[in-house]
Amino acid sequence: VINYYFSNPLYEGDITSALEEFFGCKVNKVIEEQYLENENAHLLFHEWFVFDFKLSSHKSLLVDFYETNPIGYSAADLNLYKDLQENEYGYFEVVSSKPGRVEVSSLQNNKNYVVREYSASHGLKPKTIIISRVAKVEDRYEFVGGKLINLDIEFMEVVRNAFLNSKATTTPK
């Protein structure tokens, strides 16, 4: 998906706008170097660009790709892009973790997700806080996006409640 938009001249202005919005300044050599050389910035930008940025059409990249199907995917393959539109990015508290399965609770809305996960599940301990994106993939939830950040801390009840009562939106930006 990323390659389609980055290689299509129709989206050059959208990409410039996205880079400027994400990095907070005009596109220049410094941004290009940060984007290309800093793996974390690169991963977080791509995740934000795919899930959160609005193209000039006022649609997210996922919605645009699903609606236009520019590559001509089959209905079954294209359905993944519809599923991924159901996602949440933010702070999650680990409820339980075992190989292949992590249960997390969103600190923004108190919703629990049982997430299929193999690589990160070994290092996640109950009550620790992670920053990630959880998305529907077919009949299950998975961690998707650029980077799962394990803060390896526990929030006190007062901090947890502040998150639940906050209306702020969290993004990789």
GROMACS .gro file of C-alpha atoms in nm:
model
  173
    1VAL     CA    1   0.000   0.000   0.000
    2ILE     CA    2   0.274   0.246   0.099
    3ASN     CA    3   0.466   0.176  -0.221
    4TYR     CA    4   0.160   0.249  -0.434
    5TYR     CA    5   0.109   0.594  -0.282
    6PHE     CA    6   0.478   0.686  -0.264
    7SER     CA    7   0.542   0.585  -0.625
    8ASN     CA    8   0.230   0.749  -0.771
    9PRO     CA    9   0.286   1.113  -0.879
   10LEU     CA   10  -0.083   1.189  -0.809
   11TYR     CA   11  -0.005   1.168  -0.436
   12GLU     CA   12   0.318   1.371  -0.432
   13GLY     CA   13   0.141   1.669  -0.270
   14ASP     CA   14  -0.024   1.445  -0.010
   15ILE     CA   15   0.310   1.290   0.081
   16THR     CA   16   0.474   1.632   0.116
   17SER     CA   17   0.183   1.749   0.334
   18ALA     CA   18   0.206   1.434   0.545
   19LEU     CA   19   0.581   1.469   0.601
   20GLU     CA   20   0.542   1.836   0.695
   21GLU     CA   21   0.253   1.764   0.931
   22PHE     CA   22   0.428   1.469   1.096
   23PHE     CA   23   0.766   1.639   1.143
   24GLY     CA   24   0.621   1.985   1.207
   25CYS     CA   25   0.819   2.178   0.946
   26LYS     CA   26   0.869   2.220   0.573
   27VAL     CA   27   1.017   1.927   0.385
   28ASN     CA   28   1.391   1.971   0.355
   29LYS     CA   29   1.707   1.764   0.370
   30VAL     CA   30   1.686   1.730   0.751
   31ILE     CA   31   1.340   1.573   0.733
   32GLU     CA   32   1.444   1.349   0.447
   33GLU     CA   33   1.744   1.230   0.649
   34GLN     CA   34   1.532   1.174   0.963
   35TYR     CA   35   1.274   0.989   0.760
   36LEU     CA   36   1.524   0.771   0.575
   37GLU     CA   37   1.786   0.713   0.846
   38ASN     CA   38   1.589   0.700   1.171
   39GLU     CA   39   1.414   0.364   1.180
   40ASN     CA   40   1.174   0.466   1.459
   41ALA     CA   41   1.071   0.787   1.281
   42HIS     CA   42   1.031   0.592   0.958
   43LEU     CA   43   0.810   0.324   1.119
   44LEU     CA   44   0.597   0.570   1.315
   45PHE     CA   45   0.550   0.795   1.011
   46HIS     CA   46   0.437   0.505   0.795
   47GLU     CA   47   0.190   0.385   1.057
   48TRP     CA   48   0.048   0.735   1.103
   49PHE     CA   49   0.036   0.792   0.726
   50VAL     CA   50  -0.157   0.468   0.662
   51PHE     CA   51  -0.402   0.486   0.953
   52ASP     CA   52  -0.440   0.850   1.061
   53PHE     CA   53  -0.339   1.098   0.791
   54LYS     CA   54  -0.616   1.233   0.569
   55LEU     CA   55  -0.536   1.258   0.200
   56SER     CA   56  -0.654   1.561   0.002
   57SER     CA   57  -0.969   1.353  -0.064
   58HIS     CA   58  -1.035   1.374   0.315
   59LYS     CA   59  -1.004   0.996   0.342
   60SER     CA   60  -0.742   0.793   0.522
   61LEU     CA   61  -0.505   0.597   0.304
   62LEU     CA   62  -0.677   0.272   0.413
   63VAL     CA   63  -1.022   0.397   0.318
   64ASP     CA   64  -0.897   0.536  -0.015
   65PHE     CA   65  -0.716   0.213  -0.100
   66TYR     CA   66  -1.019   0.001  -0.007
   67GLU     CA   67  -1.263   0.217  -0.203
   68THR     CA   68  -1.055   0.258  -0.518
   69ASN     CA   69  -0.872  -0.079  -0.522
   70PRO     CA   70  -0.598   0.068  -0.746
   71ILE     CA   71  -0.402  -0.257  -0.768
   72GLY     CA   72  -0.703  -0.471  -0.856
   73TYR     CA   73  -0.700  -0.703  -0.554
   74SER     CA   74  -0.958  -0.976  -0.528
   75ALA     CA   75  -1.256  -0.910  -0.298
   76ALA     CA   76  -1.108  -1.148  -0.038
   77ASP     CA   77  -0.768  -0.972  -0.037
   78LEU     CA   78  -0.929  -0.629  -0.038
   79ASN     CA   79  -1.142  -0.718   0.264
   80LEU     CA   80  -0.828  -0.704   0.481
   81TYR     CA   81  -0.809  -0.328   0.415
   82LYS     CA   82  -1.168  -0.291   0.526
   83ASP     CA   83  -1.096  -0.487   0.844
   84LEU     CA   84  -0.790  -0.276   0.926
   85GLN     CA   85  -1.009   0.035   0.936
   86GLU     CA   86  -1.141  -0.095   1.270
   87ASN     CA   87  -0.842  -0.008   1.486
   88GLU     CA   88  -0.732   0.176   1.797
   89TYR     CA   89  -0.395   0.337   1.868
   90GLY     CA   90  -0.296   0.428   2.217
   91TYR     CA   91  -0.197   0.320   2.563
   92PHE     CA   92  -0.293  -0.031   2.669
   93GLU     CA   93  -0.248  -0.214   2.996
   94VAL     CA   94  -0.147  -0.578   2.963
   95VAL     CA   95  -0.407  -0.795   3.137
   96SER     CA   96  -0.246  -1.130   3.058
   97SER     CA   97   0.012  -1.269   2.821
   98LYS     CA   98   0.105  -1.614   2.700
   99PRO     CA   99   0.270  -1.728   2.376
  100GLY     CA  100   0.038  -1.646   2.088
  101ARG     CA  101  -0.214  -1.448   2.294
  102VAL     CA  102  -0.210  -1.114   2.476
  103GLU     CA  103  -0.510  -0.958   2.645
  104VAL     CA  104  -0.490  -0.580   2.675
  105SER     CA  105  -0.721  -0.312   2.810
  106SER     CA  106  -0.738   0.026   2.639
  107LEU     CA  107  -0.665   0.311   2.877
  108GLN     CA  108  -0.865   0.546   2.654
  109ASN     CA  109  -1.196   0.358   2.658
  110ASN     CA  110  -1.150   0.060   2.892
  111LYS     CA  111  -1.222  -0.183   2.606
  112ASN     CA  112  -1.049  -0.520   2.627
  113TYR     CA  113  -0.890  -0.689   2.326
  114VAL     CA  114  -0.762  -1.044   2.299
  115VAL     CA  115  -0.477  -1.007   2.051
  116ARG     CA  116  -0.306  -1.281   1.857
  117GLU     CA  117   0.065  -1.214   1.899
  118TYR     CA  118   0.370  -1.436   1.892
  119SER     CA  119   0.681  -1.218   1.892
  120ALA     CA  120   0.597  -0.961   2.163
  121SER     CA  121   0.398  -1.185   2.396
  122HIS     CA  122   0.708  -1.324   2.569
  123GLY     CA  123   0.821  -0.987   2.704
  124LEU     CA  124   0.484  -0.851   2.817
  125LYS     CA  125   0.397  -0.874   3.185
  126PRO     CA  126   0.053  -0.813   3.337
  127LYS     CA  127  -0.013  -0.451   3.443
  128THR     CA  128   0.263  -0.307   3.224
  129ILE     CA  129   0.176  -0.032   2.978
  130ILE     CA  130   0.236  -0.056   2.605
  131ILE     CA  131   0.174   0.184   2.318
  132SER     CA  132   0.049   0.013   2.007
  133ARG     CA  133  -0.224  -0.015   1.748
  134VAL     CA  134  -0.476  -0.296   1.774
  135ALA     CA  135  -0.674  -0.376   1.462
  136LYS     CA  136  -0.926  -0.628   1.346
  137VAL     CA  137  -0.780  -0.879   1.101
  138GLU     CA  138  -1.049  -1.115   0.975
  139ASP     CA  139  -1.197  -1.276   1.289
  140ARG     CA  140  -0.931  -1.171   1.540
  141TYR     CA  141  -0.734  -0.873   1.668
  142GLU     CA  142  -0.363  -0.819   1.610
  143PHE     CA  143  -0.101  -0.560   1.693
  144VAL     CA  144  -0.044  -0.378   1.364
  145GLY     CA  145   0.155  -0.078   1.255
  146GLY     CA  146   0.512   0.030   1.289
  147LYS     CA  147   0.614  -0.035   1.643
  148LEU     CA  148   0.487  -0.180   1.970
  149ILE     CA  149   0.642   0.025   2.250
  150ASN     CA  150   0.672  -0.154   2.583
  151LEU     CA  151   0.700   0.114   2.851
  152ASP     CA  152   0.763  -0.160   3.111
  153ILE     CA  153   0.592   0.050   3.380
  154GLU     CA  154   0.272   0.024   3.577
  155PHE     CA  155   0.037   0.322   3.606
  156MET     CA  156  -0.106   0.418   3.941
  157GLU     CA  157  -0.486   0.419   3.959
  158VAL     CA  158  -0.499   0.802   3.943
  159VAL     CA  159  -0.304   0.803   3.613
  160ARG     CA  160  -0.517   0.520   3.471
  161ASN     CA  161  -0.834   0.716   3.558
  162ALA     CA  162  -0.694   1.034   3.399
  163PHE     CA  163  -0.650   0.844   3.072
  164LEU     CA  164  -1.001   0.701   3.088
  165ASN     CA  165  -1.151   1.046   3.149
  166SER     CA  166  -0.943   1.215   2.878
  167LYS     CA  167  -1.096   1.283   2.538
  168ALA     CA  168  -0.755   1.332   2.375
  169THR     CA  169  -0.668   1.128   2.068
  170THR     CA  170  -0.337   0.945   2.061
  171THR     CA  171  -0.146   0.890   1.736
  172PRO     CA  172   0.211   0.789   1.650
  173LYS     CA  173   0.273   1.155   1.562
   0.00000   0.00000   0.00000
